[in-house]
Short mmCIF file of C-alpha atoms in Angstrom, two decimals:
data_model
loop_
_atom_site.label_atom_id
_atom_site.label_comp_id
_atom_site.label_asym_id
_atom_site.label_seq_id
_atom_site.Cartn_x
_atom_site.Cartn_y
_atom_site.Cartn_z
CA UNK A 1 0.00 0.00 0.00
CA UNK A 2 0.93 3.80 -1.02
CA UNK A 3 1.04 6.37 1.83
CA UNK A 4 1.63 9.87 0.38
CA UNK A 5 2.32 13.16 2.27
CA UNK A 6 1.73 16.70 1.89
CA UNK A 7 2.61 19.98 3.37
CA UNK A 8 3.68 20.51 7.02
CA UNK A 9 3.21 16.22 7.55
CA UNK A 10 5.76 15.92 4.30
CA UNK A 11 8.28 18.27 6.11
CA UNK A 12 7.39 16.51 9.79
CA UNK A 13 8.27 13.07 8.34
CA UNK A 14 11.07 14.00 5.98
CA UNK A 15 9.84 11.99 3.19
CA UNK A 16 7.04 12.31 0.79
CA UNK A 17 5.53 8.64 0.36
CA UNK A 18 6.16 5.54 1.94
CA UNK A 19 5.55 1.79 0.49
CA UNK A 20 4.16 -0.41 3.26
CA UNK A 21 2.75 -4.17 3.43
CA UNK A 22 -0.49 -3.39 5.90
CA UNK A 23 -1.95 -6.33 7.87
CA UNK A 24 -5.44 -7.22 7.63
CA UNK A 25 -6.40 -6.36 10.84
CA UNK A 26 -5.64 -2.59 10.41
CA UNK A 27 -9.44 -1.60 8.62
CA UNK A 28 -9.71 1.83 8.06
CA UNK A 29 -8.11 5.17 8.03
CA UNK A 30 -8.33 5.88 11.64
CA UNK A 31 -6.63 2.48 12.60
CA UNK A 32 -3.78 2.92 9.50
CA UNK A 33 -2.56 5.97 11.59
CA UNK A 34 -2.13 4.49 15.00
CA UNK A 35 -0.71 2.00 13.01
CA UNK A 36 2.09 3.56 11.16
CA UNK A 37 3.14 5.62 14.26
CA UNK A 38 3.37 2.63 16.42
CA UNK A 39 6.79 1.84 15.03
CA UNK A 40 7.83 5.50 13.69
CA UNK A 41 8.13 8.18 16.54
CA UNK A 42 8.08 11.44 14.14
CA UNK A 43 4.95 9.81 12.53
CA UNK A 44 3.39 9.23 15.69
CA UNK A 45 4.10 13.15 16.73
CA UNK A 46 3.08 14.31 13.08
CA UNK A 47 -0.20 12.56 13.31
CA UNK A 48 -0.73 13.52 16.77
CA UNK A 49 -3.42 15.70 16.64
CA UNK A 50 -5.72 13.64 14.40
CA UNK A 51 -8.61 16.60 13.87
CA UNK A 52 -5.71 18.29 11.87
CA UNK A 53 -5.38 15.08 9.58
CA UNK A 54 -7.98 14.85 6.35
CA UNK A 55 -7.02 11.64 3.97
CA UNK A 56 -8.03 10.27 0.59
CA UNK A 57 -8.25 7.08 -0.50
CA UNK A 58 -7.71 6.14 -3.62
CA UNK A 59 -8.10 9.94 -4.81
CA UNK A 60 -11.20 10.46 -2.30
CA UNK A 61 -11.51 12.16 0.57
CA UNK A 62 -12.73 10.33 2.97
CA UNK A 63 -13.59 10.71 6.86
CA UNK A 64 -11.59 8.31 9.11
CA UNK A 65 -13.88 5.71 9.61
CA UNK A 66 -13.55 4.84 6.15
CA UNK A 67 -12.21 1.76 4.84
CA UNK A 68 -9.41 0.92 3.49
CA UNK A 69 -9.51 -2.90 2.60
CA UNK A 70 -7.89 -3.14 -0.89
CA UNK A 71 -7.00 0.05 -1.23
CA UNK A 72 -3.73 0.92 -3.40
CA UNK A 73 -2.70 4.59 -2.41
CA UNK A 74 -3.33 6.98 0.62
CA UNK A 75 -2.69 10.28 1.48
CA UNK A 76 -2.72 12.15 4.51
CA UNK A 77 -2.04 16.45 4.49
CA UNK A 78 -3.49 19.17 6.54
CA UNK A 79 -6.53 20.95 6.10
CA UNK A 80 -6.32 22.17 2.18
CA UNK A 81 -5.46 26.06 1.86
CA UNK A 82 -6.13 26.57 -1.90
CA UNK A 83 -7.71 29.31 -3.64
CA UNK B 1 -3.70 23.63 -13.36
CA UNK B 2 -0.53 24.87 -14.03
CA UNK B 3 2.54 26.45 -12.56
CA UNK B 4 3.15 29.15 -14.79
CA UNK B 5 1.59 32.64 -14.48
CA UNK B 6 -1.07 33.59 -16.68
CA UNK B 7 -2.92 36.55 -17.67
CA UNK B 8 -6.46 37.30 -15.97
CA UNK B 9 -7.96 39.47 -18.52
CA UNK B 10 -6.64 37.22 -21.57
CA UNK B 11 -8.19 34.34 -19.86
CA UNK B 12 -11.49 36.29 -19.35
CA UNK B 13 -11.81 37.54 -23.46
CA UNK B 14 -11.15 33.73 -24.49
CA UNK B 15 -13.54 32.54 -21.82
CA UNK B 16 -16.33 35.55 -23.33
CA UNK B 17 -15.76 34.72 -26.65
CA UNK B 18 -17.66 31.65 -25.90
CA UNK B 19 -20.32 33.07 -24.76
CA UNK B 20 -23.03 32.74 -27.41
CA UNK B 21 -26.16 33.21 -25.95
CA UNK B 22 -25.07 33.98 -22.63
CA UNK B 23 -25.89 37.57 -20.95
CA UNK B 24 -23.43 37.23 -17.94
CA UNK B 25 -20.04 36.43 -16.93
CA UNK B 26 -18.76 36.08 -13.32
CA UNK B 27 -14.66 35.79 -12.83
CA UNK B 28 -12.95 35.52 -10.18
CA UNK B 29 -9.45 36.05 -9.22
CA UNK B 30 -7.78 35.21 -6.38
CA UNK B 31 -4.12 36.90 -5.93
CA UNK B 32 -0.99 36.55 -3.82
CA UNK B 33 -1.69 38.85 -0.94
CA UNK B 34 0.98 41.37 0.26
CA UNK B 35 -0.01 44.63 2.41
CA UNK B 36 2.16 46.99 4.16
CA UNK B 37 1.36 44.59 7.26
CA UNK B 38 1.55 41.73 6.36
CA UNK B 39 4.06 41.58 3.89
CA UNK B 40 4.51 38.43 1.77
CA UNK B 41 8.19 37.80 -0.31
CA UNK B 42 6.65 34.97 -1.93
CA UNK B 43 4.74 31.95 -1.99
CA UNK B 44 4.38 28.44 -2.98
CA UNK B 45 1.52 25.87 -3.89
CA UNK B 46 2.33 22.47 -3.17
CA UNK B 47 -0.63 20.26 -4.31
CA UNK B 48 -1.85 16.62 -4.85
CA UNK B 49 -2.06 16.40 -8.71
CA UNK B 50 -4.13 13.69 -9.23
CA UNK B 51 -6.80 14.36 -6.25
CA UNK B 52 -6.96 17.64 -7.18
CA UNK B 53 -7.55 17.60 -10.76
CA UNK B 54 -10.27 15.30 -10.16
CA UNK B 55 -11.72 17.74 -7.81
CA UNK B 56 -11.77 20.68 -9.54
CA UNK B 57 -13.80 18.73 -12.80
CA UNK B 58 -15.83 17.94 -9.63
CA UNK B 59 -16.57 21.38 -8.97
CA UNK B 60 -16.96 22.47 -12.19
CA UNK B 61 -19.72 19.97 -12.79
CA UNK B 62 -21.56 20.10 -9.46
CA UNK B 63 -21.51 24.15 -10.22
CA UNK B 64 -22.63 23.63 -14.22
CA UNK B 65 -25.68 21.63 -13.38
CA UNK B 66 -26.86 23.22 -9.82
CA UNK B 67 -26.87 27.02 -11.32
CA UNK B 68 -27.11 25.71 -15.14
CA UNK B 69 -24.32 27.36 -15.85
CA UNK B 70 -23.71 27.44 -19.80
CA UNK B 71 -19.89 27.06 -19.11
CA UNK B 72 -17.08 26.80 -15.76
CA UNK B 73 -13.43 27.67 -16.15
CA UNK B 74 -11.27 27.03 -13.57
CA UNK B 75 -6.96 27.98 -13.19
CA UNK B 76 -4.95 26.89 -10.60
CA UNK B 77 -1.90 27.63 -9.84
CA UNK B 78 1.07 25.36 -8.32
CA UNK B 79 4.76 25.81 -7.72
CA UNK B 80 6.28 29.11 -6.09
CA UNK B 81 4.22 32.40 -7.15
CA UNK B 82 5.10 36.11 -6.07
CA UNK B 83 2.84 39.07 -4.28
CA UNK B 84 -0.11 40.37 -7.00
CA UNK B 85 0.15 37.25 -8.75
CA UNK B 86 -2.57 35.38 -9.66
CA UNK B 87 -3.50 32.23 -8.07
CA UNK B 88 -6.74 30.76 -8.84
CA UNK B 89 -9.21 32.51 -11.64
CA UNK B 90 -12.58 30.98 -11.61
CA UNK B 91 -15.14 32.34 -14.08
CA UNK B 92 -18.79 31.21 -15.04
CA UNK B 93 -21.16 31.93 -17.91
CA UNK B 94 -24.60 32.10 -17.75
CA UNK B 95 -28.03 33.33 -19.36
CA UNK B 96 -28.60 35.55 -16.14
CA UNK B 97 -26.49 37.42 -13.90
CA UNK B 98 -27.54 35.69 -10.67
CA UNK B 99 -26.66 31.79 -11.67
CA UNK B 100 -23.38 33.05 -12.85
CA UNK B 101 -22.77 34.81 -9.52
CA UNK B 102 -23.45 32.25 -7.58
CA UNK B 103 -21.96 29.62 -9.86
CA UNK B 104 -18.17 31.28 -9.20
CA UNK B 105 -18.97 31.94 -5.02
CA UNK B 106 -20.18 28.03 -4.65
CA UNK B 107 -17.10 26.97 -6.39
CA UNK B 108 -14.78 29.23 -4.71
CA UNK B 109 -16.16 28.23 -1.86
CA UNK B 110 -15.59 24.04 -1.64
CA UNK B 111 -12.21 24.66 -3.19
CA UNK B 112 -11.17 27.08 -0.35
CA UNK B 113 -12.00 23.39 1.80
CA UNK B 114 -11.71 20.80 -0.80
CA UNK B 115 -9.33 21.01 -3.23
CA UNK B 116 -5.98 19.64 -2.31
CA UNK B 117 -3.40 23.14 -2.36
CA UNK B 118 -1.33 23.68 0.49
CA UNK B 119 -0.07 27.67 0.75
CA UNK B 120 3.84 27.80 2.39
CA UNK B 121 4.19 32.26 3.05
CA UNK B 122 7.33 33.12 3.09
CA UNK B 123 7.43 36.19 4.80
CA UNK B 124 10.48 39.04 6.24
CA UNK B 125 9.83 36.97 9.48
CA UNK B 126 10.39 33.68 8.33
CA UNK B 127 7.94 31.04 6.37
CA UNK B 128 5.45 29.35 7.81
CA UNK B 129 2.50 27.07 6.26
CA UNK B 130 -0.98 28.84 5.58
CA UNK B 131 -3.90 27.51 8.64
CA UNK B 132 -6.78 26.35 7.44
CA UNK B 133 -9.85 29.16 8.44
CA UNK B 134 -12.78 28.05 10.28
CA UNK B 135 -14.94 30.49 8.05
CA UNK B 136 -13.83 28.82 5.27
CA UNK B 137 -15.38 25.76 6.56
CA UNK B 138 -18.71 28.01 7.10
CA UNK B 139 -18.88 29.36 3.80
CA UNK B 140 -19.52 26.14 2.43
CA UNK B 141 -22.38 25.36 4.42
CA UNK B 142 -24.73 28.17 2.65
CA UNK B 143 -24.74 26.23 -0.40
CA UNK B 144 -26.47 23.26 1.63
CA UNK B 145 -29.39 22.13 0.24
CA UNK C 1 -20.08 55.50 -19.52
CA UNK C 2 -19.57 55.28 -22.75
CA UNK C 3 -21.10 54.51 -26.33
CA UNK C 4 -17.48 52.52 -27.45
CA UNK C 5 -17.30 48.88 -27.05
CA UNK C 6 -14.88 47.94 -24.61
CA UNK C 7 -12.48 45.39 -24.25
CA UNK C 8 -13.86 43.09 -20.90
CA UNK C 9 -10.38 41.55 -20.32
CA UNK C 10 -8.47 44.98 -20.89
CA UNK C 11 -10.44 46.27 -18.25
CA UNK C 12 -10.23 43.70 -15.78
CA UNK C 13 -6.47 43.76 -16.23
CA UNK C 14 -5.93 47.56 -15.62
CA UNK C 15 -8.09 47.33 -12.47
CA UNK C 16 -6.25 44.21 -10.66
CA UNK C 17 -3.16 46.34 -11.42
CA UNK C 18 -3.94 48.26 -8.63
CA UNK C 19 -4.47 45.27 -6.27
CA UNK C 20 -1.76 45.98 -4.21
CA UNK C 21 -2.76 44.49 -1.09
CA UNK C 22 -6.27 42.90 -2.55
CA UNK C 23 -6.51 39.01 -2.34
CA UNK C 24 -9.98 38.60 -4.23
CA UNK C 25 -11.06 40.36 -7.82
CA UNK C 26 -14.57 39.59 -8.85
CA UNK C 27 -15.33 41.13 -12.37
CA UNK C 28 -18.94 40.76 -13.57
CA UNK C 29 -19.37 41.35 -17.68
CA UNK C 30 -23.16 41.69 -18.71
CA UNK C 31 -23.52 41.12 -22.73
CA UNK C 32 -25.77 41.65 -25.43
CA UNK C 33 -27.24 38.56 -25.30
CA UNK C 34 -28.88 36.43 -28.54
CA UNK C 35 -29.80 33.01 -28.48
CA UNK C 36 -31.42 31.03 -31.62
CA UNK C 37 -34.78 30.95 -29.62
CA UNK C 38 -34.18 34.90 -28.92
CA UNK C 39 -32.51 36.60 -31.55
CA UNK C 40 -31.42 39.98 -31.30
CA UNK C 41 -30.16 42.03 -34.20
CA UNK C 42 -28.98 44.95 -32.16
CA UNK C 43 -29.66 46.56 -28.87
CA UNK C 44 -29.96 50.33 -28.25
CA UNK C 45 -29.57 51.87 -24.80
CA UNK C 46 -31.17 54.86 -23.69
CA UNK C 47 -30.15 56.97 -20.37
CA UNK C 48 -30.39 59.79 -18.55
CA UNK C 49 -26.96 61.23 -18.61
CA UNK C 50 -26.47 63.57 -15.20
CA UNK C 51 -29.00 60.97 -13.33
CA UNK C 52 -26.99 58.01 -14.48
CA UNK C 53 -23.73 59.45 -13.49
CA UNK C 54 -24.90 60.29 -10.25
CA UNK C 55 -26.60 56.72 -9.51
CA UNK C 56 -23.43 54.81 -10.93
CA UNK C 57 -21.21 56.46 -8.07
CA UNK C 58 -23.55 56.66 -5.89
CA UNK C 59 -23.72 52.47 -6.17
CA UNK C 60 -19.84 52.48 -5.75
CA UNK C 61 -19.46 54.44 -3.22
CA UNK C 62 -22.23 52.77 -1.51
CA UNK C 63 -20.93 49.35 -2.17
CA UNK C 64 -17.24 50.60 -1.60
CA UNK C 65 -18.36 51.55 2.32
CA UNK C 66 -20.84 48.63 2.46
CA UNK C 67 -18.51 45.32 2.05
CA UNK C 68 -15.25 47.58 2.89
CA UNK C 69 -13.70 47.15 -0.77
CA UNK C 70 -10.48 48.30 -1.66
CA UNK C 71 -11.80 49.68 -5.04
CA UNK C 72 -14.94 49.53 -7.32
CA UNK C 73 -15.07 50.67 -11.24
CA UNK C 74 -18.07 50.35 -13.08
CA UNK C 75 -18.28 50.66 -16.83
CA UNK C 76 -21.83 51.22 -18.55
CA UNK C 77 -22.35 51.90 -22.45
CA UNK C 78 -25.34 53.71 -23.97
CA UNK C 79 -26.38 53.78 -27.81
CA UNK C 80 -26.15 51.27 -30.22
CA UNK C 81 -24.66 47.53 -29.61
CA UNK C 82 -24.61 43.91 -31.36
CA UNK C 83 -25.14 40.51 -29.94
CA UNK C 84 -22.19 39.14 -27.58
CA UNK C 85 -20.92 42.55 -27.00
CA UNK C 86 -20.29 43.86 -23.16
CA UNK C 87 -23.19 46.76 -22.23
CA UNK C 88 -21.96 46.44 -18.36
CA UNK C 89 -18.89 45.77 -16.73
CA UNK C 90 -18.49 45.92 -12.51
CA UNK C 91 -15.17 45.69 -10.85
CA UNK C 92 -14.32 44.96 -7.20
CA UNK C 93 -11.44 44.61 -5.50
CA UNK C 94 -11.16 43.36 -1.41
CA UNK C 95 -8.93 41.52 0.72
CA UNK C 96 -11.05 38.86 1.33
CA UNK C 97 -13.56 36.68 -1.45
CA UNK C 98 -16.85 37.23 -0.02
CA UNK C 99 -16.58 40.79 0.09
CA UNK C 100 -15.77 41.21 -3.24
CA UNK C 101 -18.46 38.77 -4.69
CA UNK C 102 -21.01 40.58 -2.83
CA UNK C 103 -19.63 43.77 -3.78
CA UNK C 104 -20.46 42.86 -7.10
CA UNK C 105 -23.63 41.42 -6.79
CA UNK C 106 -24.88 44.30 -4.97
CA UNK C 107 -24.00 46.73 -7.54
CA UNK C 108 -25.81 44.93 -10.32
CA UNK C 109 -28.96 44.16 -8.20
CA UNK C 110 -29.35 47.86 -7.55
CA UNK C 111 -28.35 49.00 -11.23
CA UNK C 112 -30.68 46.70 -12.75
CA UNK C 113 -33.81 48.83 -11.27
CA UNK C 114 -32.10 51.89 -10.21
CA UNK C 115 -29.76 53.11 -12.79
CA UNK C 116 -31.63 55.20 -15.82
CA UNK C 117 -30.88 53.15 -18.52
CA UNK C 118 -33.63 51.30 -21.14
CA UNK C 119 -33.16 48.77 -23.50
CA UNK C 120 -34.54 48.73 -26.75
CA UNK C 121 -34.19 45.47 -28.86
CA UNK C 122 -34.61 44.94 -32.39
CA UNK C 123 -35.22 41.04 -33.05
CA UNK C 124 -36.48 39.53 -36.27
CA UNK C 125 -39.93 39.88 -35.62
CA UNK C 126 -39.87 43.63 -34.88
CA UNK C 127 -38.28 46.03 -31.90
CA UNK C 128 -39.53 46.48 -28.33
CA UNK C 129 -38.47 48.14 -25.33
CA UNK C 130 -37.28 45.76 -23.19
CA UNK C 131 -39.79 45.47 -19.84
CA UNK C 132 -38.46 45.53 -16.69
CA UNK C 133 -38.70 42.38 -14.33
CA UNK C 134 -40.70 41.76 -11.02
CA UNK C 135 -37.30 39.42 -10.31
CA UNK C 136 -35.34 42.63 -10.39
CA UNK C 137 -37.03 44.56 -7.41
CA UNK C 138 -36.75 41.63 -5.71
CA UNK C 139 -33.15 40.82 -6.01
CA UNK C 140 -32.79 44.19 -3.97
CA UNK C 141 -34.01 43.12 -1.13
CA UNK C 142 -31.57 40.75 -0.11
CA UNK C 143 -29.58 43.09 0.47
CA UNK C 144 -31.80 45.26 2.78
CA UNK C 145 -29.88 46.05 6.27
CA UNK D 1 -39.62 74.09 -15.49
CA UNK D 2 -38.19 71.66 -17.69
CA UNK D 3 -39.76 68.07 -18.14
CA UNK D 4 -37.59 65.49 -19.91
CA UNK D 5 -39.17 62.15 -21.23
CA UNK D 6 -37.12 58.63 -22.00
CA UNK D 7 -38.05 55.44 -23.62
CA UNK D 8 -41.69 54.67 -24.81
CA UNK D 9 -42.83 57.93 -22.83
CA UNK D 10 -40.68 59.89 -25.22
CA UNK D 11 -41.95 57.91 -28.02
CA UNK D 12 -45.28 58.14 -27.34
CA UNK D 13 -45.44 61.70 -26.40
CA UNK D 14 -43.17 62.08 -29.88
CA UNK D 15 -40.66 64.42 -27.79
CA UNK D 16 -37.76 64.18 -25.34
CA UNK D 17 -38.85 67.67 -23.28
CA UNK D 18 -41.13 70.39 -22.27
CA UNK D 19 -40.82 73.84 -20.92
CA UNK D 20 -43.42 74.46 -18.46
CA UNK D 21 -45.07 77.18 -16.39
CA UNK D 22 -46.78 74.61 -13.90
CA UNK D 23 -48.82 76.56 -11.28
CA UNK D 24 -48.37 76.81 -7.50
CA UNK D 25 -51.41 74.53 -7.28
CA UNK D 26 -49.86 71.58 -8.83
CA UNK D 27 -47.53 70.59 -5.28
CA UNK D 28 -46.05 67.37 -5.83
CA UNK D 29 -45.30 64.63 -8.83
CA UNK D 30 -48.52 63.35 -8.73
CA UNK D 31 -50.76 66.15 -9.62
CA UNK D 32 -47.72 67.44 -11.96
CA UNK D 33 -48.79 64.09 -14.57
CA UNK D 34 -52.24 65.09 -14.05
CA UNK D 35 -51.64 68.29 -14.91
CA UNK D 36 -50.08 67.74 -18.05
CA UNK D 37 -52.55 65.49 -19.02
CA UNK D 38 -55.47 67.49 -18.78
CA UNK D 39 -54.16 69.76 -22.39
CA UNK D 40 -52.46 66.97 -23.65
CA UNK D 41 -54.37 63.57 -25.35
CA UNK D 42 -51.19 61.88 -26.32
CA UNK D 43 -49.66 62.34 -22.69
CA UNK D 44 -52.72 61.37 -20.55
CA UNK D 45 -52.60 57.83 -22.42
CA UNK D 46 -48.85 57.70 -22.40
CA UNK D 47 -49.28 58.57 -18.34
CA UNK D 48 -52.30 56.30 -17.94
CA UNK D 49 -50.90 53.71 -15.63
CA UNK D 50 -49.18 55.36 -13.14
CA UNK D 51 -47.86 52.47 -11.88
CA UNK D 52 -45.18 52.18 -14.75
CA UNK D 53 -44.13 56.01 -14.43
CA UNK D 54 -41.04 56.70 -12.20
CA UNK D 55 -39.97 60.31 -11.56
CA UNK D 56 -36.80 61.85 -10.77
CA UNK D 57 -36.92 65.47 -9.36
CA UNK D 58 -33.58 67.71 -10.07
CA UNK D 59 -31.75 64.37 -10.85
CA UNK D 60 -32.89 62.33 -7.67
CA UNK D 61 -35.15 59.27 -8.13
CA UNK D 62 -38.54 60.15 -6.23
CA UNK D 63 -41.74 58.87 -5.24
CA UNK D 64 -45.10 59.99 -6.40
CA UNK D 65 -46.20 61.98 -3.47
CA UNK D 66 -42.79 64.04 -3.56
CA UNK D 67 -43.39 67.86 -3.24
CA UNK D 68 -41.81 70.29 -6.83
CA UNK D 69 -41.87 73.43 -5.39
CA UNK D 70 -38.89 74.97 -6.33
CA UNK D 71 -37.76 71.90 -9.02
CA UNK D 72 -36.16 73.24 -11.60
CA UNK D 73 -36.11 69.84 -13.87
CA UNK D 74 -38.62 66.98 -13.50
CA UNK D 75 -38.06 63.45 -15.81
CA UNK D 76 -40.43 60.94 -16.41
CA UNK D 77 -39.51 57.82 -17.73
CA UNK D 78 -40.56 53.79 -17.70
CA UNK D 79 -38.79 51.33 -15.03
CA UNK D 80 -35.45 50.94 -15.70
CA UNK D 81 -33.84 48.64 -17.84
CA UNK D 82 -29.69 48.68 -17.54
CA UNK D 83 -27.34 46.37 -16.86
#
């Protein structure tokens, strides 16, 4: 699975995407971020505050209760400042 | 989207000259801030290309049929940009003046929230990463149904 | 005001020149609008000269203090015009989006009923002076305090 | 005092102005289209519906009931069309 990163998480984590095999038992977005900070202390700071996190799966955003069973990318960034 | 400046007004006369039939066009433009007090050196757009392209048709389309809109252009900016630049030019066509109004708000409002650009300020004291406004979040909400 | 034709783009580039410090342009262009269900061969625009004048700045001043714009320019023609051309062209320029779109807005609701102007149209089937719409008088009243 | 005429007023009444001596009696817009209509065919049918007649008083948009003493130019013309 694809795990991109934008903005100030990009910068936190010092790298832009990461390429990780995901067990089963992690289901959804909410669970895939405990998940990659339990072995990755700057992820688990970045991610800390987890109203500050929006993701997309797949190229959808998507609250965190969403699932992510066979999902192939997903990105985490800040709330969006465009316009 | 694209990373190189453009011109608003040139944008505007191409988007016109389409406008057969139509009696009013709306554009927006949205430019790189810089006041006397709060002075801005420059700027960058980092964005999700995929994502957002996809949301911005989004937008466009949601925008054409809600306020039957006879056409939506949208231009987004990415990369590093400097102060009185323009960022973001969003302009609607319409048979009357109100649709076409509203058309260009209602967009510019879910992509202040929904499209996937990230601002980076880089200011005399030091650069810093835009916040996210909690009015932008409320603007959206007066195009609920 | 003027009888030329004017260029909308032009325009809309010589007023965001003087954005310094502006975030948000909203331009609205109203044209001569023919459609194959309501063709129009030409348009002629009557006014009242020292009344329009007056009303026009009155509306941009009005609008300027209103929604705390950095600038407002409002370009009207009178006399003779062809399909697709611009009759109307309102400028504003503000810090922030929402002020700017309303700006705009609230300039054309008010011109629409209160601005001497009258448009004559000369269509296939004969010419008519153009009647003025119940939805007009009420756009204005959104905007009531 | 001058009276100026636009649109399907002028047309109908077949000229842009008048010069007027109205008398004291006639106070306010109102009775001023009555008055002119009571020597004039053409412009008591072009003023017939009063409802379609707006006035502006020394270039300032008025109502009906607004007094003229003193006015030195009066318009009539149809609801307005710009924009």
């Amino acid at each position: 699975m694809k795990i991109l990163y934008f903005a100030w998480l990009r910068e936190r984590l010092n790298r832009s995407e990461d390429e990780f095999d995901v067990p089963n038992s992690v289901s959804n977005v909410d669970e895939l971020i405990d998940w990659i900070g339990e072995n990755d202390e700057a992820a688990k700071m970045a991610f800390e505050n987890k109203k500050l996190i929006r993701a997309a799966v797949d190229e959808k955003i998507v609250e965190h209760d969403y699932s992510i069973a066979g999902a192939k990318t997903i990105a985490f960034f800040p709330p969006m400042t465009g316009g | 989207m694209q990373s190189e400046v453009f011109n608003p007004g040139d944008e505007t006369n191409r988007f016109i000259e389409q406008a057969d039939g139509a009696g009013a066009a709306v554009t927006f433009t949205g430019l790189v801030r810089s006041s006397a007090d709060n002075p801005t050196k420059r700027m960058t757009l980092e964005h999700y290309p995929a994502l957002a392209q996809s949301q911005l048709e989004n937008m466009a389309s949601e925008a054409t049929k809600r306020f039957k809109l006879l056409k939506v252009t949208i231009i987004h900016r990415f990369g590093m940009m400097h102060p009185n630049e323009p960022i973001v030019q969003v302009m609607a066509l319409s048979p009357h003046r109100q649709a076409a109004f509203d058309g260009a708000n209602f967009i510019m409002d879910w992509l202040k929230t929904d499209a996937p650009f990230w601002k980076y300020e880089e200011t005399p004291d030091g650069a810093k990463w835009v916040e996210a406004k909690a009015i932008d979040d409320k603007a959206k909400d007066k195009w609920k149904a």
